[in-house]
Coordinates of C-alpha atoms in Angstrom, one line a residue:
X1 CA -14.7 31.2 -0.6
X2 CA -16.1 28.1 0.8
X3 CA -19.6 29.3 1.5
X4 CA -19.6 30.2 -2.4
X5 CA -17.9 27.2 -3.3
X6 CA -20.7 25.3 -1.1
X7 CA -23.7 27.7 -2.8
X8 CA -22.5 26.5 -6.5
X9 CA -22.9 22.9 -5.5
X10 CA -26.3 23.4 -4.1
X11 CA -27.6 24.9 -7.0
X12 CA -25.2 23.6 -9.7
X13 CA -28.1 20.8 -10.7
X14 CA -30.9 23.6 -10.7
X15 CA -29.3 25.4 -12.9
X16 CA -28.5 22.8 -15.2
X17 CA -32.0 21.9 -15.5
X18 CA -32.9 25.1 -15.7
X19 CA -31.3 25.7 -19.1
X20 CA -31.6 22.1 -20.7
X21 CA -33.2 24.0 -23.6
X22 CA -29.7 25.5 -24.5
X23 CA -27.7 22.1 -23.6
X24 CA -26.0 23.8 -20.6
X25 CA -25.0 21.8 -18.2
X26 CA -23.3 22.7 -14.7
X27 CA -21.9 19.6 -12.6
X28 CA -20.5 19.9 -9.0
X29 CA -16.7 18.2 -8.6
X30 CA -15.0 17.2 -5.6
X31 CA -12.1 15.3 -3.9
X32 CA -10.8 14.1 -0.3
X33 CA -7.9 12.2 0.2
X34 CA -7.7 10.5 3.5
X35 CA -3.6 9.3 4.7
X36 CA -1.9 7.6 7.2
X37 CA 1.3 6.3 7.4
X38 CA 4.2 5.1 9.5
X39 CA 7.8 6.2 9.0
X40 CA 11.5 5.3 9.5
X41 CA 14.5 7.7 8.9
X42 CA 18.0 8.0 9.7
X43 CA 18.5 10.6 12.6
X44 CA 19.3 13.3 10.7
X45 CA 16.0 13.8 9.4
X46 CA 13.8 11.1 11.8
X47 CA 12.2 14.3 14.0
X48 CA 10.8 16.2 10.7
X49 CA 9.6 12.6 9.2
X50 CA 6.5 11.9 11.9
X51 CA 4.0 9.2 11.7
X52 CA 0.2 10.8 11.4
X53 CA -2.6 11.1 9.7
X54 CA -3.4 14.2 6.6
X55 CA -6.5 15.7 4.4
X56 CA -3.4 16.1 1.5
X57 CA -5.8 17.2 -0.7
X58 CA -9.8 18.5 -0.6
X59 CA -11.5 20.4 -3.3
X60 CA -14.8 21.7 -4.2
X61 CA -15.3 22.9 -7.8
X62 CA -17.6 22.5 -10.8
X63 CA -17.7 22.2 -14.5
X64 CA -20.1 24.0 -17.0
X65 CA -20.1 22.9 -20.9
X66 CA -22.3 24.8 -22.8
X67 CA -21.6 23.9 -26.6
X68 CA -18.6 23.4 -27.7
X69 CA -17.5 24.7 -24.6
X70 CA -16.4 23.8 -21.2
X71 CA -14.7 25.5 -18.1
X72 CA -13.9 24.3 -15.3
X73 CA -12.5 25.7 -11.6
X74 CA -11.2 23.8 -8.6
X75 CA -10.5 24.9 -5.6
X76 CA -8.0 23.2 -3.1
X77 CA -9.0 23.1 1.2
X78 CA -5.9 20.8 1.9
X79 CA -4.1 21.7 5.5
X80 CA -6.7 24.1 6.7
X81 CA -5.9 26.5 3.7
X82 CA -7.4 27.8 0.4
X83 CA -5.3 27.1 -2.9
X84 CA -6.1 27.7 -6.5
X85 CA -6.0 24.7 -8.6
X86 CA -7.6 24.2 -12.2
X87 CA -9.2 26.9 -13.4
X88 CA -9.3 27.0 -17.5
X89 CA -12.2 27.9 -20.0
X90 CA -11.7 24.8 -23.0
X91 CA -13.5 24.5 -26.8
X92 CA -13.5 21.7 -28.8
X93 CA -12.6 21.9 -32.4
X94 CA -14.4 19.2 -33.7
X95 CA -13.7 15.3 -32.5
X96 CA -10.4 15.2 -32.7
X97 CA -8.9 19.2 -31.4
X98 CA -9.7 21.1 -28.8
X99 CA -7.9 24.3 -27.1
X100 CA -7.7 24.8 -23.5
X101 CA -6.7 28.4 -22.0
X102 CA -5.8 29.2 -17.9
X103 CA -4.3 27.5 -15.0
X104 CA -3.4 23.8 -15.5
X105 CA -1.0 21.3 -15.5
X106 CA 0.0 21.3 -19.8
X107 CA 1.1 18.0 -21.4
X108 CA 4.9 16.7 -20.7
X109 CA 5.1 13.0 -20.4
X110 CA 3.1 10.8 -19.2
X111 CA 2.4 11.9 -15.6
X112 CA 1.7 14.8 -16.8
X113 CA -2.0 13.6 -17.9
X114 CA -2.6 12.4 -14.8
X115 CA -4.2 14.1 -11.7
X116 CA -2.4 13.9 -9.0
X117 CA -5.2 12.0 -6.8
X118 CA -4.9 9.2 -9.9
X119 CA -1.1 8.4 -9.3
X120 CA -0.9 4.3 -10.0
X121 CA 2.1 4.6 -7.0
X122 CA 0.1 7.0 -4.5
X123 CA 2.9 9.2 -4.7
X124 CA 4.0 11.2 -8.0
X125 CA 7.6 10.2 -9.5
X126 CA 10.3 12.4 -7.7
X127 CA 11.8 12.3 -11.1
X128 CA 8.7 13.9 -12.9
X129 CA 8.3 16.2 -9.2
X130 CA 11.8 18.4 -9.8
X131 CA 12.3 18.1 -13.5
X132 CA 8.3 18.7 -14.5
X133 CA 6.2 21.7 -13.6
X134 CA 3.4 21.6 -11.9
X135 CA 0.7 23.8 -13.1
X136 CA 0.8 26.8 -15.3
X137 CA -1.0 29.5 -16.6
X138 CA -1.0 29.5 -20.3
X139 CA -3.0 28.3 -23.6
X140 CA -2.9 24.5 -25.0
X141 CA -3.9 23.0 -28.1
X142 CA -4.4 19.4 -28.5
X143 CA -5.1 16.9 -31.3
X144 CA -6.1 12.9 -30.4
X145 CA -6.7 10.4 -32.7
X146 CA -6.7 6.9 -33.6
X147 CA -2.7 6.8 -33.8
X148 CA -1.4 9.9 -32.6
X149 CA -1.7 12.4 -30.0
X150 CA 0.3 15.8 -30.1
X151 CA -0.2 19.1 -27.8
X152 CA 1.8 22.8 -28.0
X153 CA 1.3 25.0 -25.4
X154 CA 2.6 28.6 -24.4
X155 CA 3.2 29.7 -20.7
X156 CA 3.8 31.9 -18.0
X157 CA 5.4 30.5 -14.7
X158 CA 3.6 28.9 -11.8
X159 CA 4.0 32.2 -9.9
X160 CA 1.7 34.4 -12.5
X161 CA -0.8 32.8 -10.9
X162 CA 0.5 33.6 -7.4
X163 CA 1.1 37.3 -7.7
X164 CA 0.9 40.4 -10.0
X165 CA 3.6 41.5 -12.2
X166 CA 4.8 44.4 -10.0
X167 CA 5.8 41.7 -7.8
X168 CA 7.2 39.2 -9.7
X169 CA 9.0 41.5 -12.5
X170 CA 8.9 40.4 -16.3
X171 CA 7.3 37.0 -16.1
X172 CA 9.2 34.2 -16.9
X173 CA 7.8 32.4 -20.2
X174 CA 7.9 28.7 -21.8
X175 CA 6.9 26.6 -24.8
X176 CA 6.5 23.1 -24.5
X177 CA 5.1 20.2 -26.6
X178 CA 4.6 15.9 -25.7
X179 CA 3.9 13.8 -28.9
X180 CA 2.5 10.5 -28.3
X181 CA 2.1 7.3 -31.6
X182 CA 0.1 4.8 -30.5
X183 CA -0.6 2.1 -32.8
X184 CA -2.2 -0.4 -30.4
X185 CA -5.0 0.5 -28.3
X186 CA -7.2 -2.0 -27.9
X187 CA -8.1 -3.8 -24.5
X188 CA -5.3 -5.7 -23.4
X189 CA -3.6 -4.8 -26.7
X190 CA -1.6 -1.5 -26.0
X191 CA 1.4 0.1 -26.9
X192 CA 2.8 3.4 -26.9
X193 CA 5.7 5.5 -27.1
X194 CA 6.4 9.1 -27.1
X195 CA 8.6 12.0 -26.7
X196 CA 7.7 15.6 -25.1
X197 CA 10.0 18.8 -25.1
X198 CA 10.6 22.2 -23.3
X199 CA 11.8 25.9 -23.3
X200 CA 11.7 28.0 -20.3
X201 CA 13.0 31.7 -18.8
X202 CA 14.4 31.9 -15.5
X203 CA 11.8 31.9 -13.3
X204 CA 11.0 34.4 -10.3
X205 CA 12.4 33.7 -7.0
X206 CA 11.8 35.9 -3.9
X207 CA 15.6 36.7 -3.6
X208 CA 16.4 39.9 -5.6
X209 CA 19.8 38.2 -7.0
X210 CA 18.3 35.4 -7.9
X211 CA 14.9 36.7 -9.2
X212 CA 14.2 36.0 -13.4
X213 CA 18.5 34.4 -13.1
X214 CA 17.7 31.3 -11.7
X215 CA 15.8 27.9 -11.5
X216 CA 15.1 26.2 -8.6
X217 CA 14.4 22.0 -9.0
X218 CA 13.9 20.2 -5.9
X219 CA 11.6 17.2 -4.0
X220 CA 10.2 16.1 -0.9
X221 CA 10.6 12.6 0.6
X222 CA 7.9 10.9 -0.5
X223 CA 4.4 11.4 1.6
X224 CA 2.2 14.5 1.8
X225 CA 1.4 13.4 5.5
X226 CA 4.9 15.5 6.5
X227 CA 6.4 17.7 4.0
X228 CA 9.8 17.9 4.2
X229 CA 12.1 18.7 1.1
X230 CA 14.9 16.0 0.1
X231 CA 16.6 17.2 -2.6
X232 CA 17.2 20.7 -3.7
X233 CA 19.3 22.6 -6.8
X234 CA 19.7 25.7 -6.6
X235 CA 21.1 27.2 -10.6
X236 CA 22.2 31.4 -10.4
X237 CA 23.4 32.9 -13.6
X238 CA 20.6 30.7 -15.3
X239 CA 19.6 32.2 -19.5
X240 CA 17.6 29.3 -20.1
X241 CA 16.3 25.6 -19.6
X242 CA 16.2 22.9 -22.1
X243 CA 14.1 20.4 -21.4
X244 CA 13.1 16.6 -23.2
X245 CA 11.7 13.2 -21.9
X246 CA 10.7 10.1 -23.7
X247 CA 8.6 7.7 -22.7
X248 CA 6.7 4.7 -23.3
X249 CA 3.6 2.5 -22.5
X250 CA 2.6 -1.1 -22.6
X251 CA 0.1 -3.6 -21.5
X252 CA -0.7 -7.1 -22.4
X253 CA -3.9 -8.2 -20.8
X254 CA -3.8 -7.6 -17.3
X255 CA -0.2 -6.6 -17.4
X256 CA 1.0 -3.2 -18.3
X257 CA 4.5 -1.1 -18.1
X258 CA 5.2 2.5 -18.5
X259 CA 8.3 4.0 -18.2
X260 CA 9.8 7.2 -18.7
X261 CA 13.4 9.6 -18.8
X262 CA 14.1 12.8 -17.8
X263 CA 16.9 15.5 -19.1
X264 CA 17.4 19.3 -17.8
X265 CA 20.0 21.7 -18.8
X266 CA 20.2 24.9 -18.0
X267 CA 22.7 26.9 -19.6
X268 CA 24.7 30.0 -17.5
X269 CA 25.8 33.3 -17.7
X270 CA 29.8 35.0 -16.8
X271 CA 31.1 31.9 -17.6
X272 CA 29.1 29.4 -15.1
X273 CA 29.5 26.0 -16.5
X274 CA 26.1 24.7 -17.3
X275 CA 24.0 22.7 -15.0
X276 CA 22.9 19.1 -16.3
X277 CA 20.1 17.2 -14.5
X278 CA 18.3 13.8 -14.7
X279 CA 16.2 10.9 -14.0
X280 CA 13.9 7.8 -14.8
X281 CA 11.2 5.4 -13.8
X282 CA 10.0 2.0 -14.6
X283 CA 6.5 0.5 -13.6
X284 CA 5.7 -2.6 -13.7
X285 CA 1.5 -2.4 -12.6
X286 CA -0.7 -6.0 -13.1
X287 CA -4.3 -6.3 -12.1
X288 CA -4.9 -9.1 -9.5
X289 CA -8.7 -8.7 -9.8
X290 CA -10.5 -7.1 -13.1
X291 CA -10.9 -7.1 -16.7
X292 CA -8.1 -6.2 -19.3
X293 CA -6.4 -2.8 -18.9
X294 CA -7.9 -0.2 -21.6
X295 CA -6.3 3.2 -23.2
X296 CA -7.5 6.7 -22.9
X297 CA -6.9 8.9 -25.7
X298 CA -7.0 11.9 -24.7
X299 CA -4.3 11.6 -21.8
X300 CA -2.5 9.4 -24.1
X301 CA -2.0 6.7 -21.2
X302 CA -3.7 3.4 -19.5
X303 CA -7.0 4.5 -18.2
X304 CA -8.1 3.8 -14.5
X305 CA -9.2 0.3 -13.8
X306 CA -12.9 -0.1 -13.7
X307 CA -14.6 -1.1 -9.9
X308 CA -13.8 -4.3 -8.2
X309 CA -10.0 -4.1 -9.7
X310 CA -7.2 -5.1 -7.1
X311 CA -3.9 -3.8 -8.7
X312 CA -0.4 -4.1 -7.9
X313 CA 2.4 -1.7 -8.9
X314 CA 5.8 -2.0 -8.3
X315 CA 8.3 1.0 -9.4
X316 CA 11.7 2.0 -9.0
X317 CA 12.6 6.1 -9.5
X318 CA 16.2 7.7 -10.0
X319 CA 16.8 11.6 -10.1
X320 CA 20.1 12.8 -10.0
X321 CA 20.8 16.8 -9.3
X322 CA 23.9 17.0 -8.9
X323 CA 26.5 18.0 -11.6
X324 CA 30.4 18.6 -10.4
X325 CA 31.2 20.4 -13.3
X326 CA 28.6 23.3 -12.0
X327 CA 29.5 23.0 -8.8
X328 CA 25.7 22.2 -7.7
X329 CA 25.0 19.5 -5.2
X330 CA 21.1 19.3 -5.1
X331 CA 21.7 15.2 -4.4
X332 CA 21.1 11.5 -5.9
X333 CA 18.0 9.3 -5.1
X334 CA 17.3 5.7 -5.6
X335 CA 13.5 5.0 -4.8
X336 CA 11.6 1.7 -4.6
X337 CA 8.1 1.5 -3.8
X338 CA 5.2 -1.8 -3.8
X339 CA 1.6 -0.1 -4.0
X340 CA -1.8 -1.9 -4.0
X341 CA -5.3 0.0 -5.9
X342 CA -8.4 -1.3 -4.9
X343 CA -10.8 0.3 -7.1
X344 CA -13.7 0.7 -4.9
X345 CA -16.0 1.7 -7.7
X346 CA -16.4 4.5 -9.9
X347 CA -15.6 7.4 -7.5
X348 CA -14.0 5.8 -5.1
X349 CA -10.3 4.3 -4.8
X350 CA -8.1 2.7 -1.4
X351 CA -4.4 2.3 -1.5
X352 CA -1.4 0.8 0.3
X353 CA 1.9 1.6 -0.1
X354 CA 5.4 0.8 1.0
X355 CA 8.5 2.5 0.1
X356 CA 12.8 2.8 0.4
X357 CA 14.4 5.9 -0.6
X358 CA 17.9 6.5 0.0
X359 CA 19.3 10.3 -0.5
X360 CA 23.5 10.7 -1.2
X361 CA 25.8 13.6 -2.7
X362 CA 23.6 16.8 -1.1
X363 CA 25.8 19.3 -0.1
X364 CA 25.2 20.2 3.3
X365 CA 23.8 17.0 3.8
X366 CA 25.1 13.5 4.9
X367 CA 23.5 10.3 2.8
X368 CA 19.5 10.2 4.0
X369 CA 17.2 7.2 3.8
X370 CA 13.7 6.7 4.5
X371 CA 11.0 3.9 4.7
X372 CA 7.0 4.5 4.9
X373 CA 4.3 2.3 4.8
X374 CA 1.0 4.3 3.9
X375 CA -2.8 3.9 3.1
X376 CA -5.2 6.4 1.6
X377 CA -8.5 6.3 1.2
X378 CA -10.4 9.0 -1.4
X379 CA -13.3 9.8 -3.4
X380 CA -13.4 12.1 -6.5
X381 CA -16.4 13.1 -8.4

């Protein structure tokens, strides 16, 4: 795999030139993320939470577009092992539509449009990490313009990615949709505020009595230099999942905000009460260095600074995953976190984070904190 994922890079610009006459054009992608961090924890957790270093993520991939039509595949190195990542074939109906079909990460909220290398606060929201998904194999149709942005999409679970059906059983489905108004997006000048919704089956689990009855939300303490799950619900009996968030986006000049809410329920079976979840963030992100923050329509967010941009970004995260009345304790979490973005230039981005997270209310569990203080360097192309 990596000695044809190597072979496609060396002759992705061949080819390309190759076939200028019909407009199709192969580029090579890629990613590294260098971390390392120092950590504190109570001593419950302290000898899973270890200071070190981490690739978290590496990839090697192109992108073809022939037309009015692209695809795309990325595969992921991180920790010494191969992983599938985007892989989608795309066609755009005219300037405004296109319609994207495979394995991706499909349009809830906010974070949702972002890559996960491209996180303003290093570290995804553990809000949007246990009450999103992460990516899916399905089909997505999206429409951006001047004012509005609005995507549907149909899907499979994660899993259908993973393994066959003969494994996983009847595949667990979903529909989901995020619409975005944005009447001010000029530079400096931005405002946005939207509000995305969900539908999903039980999903498979490797359990028999829970396989297709059951969802699973949890997170890890925040780093990807030692993976080690915080908070975890467990929901048997599960029909369904109802999902919604709204959220919104601002920024005056070099000052921006974006915040967003979380609600799960998943309703039960022989009488289970059913399970509410949720959670919220608010970021406050200003550039110390560089020009006026500018929109992106298509993720329907606050692009990526341009190079020599020094930003700072302060956020605060709450999930709660817990609910007494279903008798599931998955835990309460209060995060703060400081992060400064260097934008190196173009490709190339360096980050600094520090961080408090305090765990409570996980059964099994007594009340868990933890501090970090992390840099990463990476380069994407």
């Amino acid at each position: 795999m990596l000695l044809l994922g190597s072979a496609l890079l060396l002759a992705a610009p061949l080819f390309a030139q190759e076939n200028s006459e019909s407009k199709l054009v192969v580029k090579p992608s890629g990613r590294i993320l260098l971390d390392a961090g120092l950590f504190d924890a109570n001593k419950e957790i302290n000898d899973k939470l270890n200071d070190g270093m981490a690739v978290p993520d590496a990839r090697v991939g192109f992108k073809a577009t022939y037309e009015d039509w692209t695809a795309k595949v990325d595969i992921g190195y991180a920790y010494g092992k191969v992983g599938l990542k985007d892989i989608f074939i795309e066609h755009s109906l005219g300037k405004q539509n296109l319609i994207r079909a495979g394995y991706f990460v499909h349009q809830y909220g906010l974070q949702s449009a972002t890559s996960s290398s491209f996180k303003i606060s290093m570290e995804e929201p553990r809000s949007n990490q246990a009450l999103n998904n992460s990516r899916l194999l399905g089909l997505m149709f999206e429409h951006a313009d001047d004012k509005f942005l609005g995507t549907f999409s149909f899907f499979s679970e994660t899993d259908a990615m993973k393994m066959t059906s003969d494994k996983t059983g009847n595949q667990g489905i979903g529909v989901m949709t995020r619409l975005v108004y944005h009447p001010f997006t000029a530079p400096g000048r931005i405002f946005h505020v939207g509000l995305s919704g969900a539908y999903e089956s039980p999903r498979y689990n490797s359990n028999s009595d829970l396989n297709h009855k059951s969802f699973v939300l949890s997170t890890t303490w925040p780093t990807r230099i030692a993976q080690v799950t915080s908070m975890s619900a467990t929901v048997d009996n599960a029909k369904a999942m109802y999902k919604f968030t709204p959220e919104v986006t601002a920024a005056y000049d070099r000052i921006g905000f974006e915040g967003q809410y979380f609600y799960n329920a998943i309703t039960r079976e022989e009488g289970n009460h059913s399970f509410h979840s949720n959670g919220a963030y608010a970021t406050v992100r200003g550039l110390l260095l560089g020009k006026q923050y500018k929109y992106n329509y298509w993720d329907g967010g606050i692009d990526t600074p341009a190079r020599g941009s020094l930003e700072l970004v302060l956020s605060y995260d709450y999930l709660d995953l817990s609910d007494s009345k279903a008798q599931v304790w998955g835990g309460r979490s209060n995060d703060w976190s400081a992060t400064i973005n260097y934008y190196i230039n173009k490709y190339m981005i360096w980050r600094i984070r520090g961080s408090y997270t305090k765990v409570t209310d996980r059964a099994g569990y007594d009340d868990n904190h933890f501090s970090a203080l992390e840099t990463r360097l990476q380069i994407k192309f």
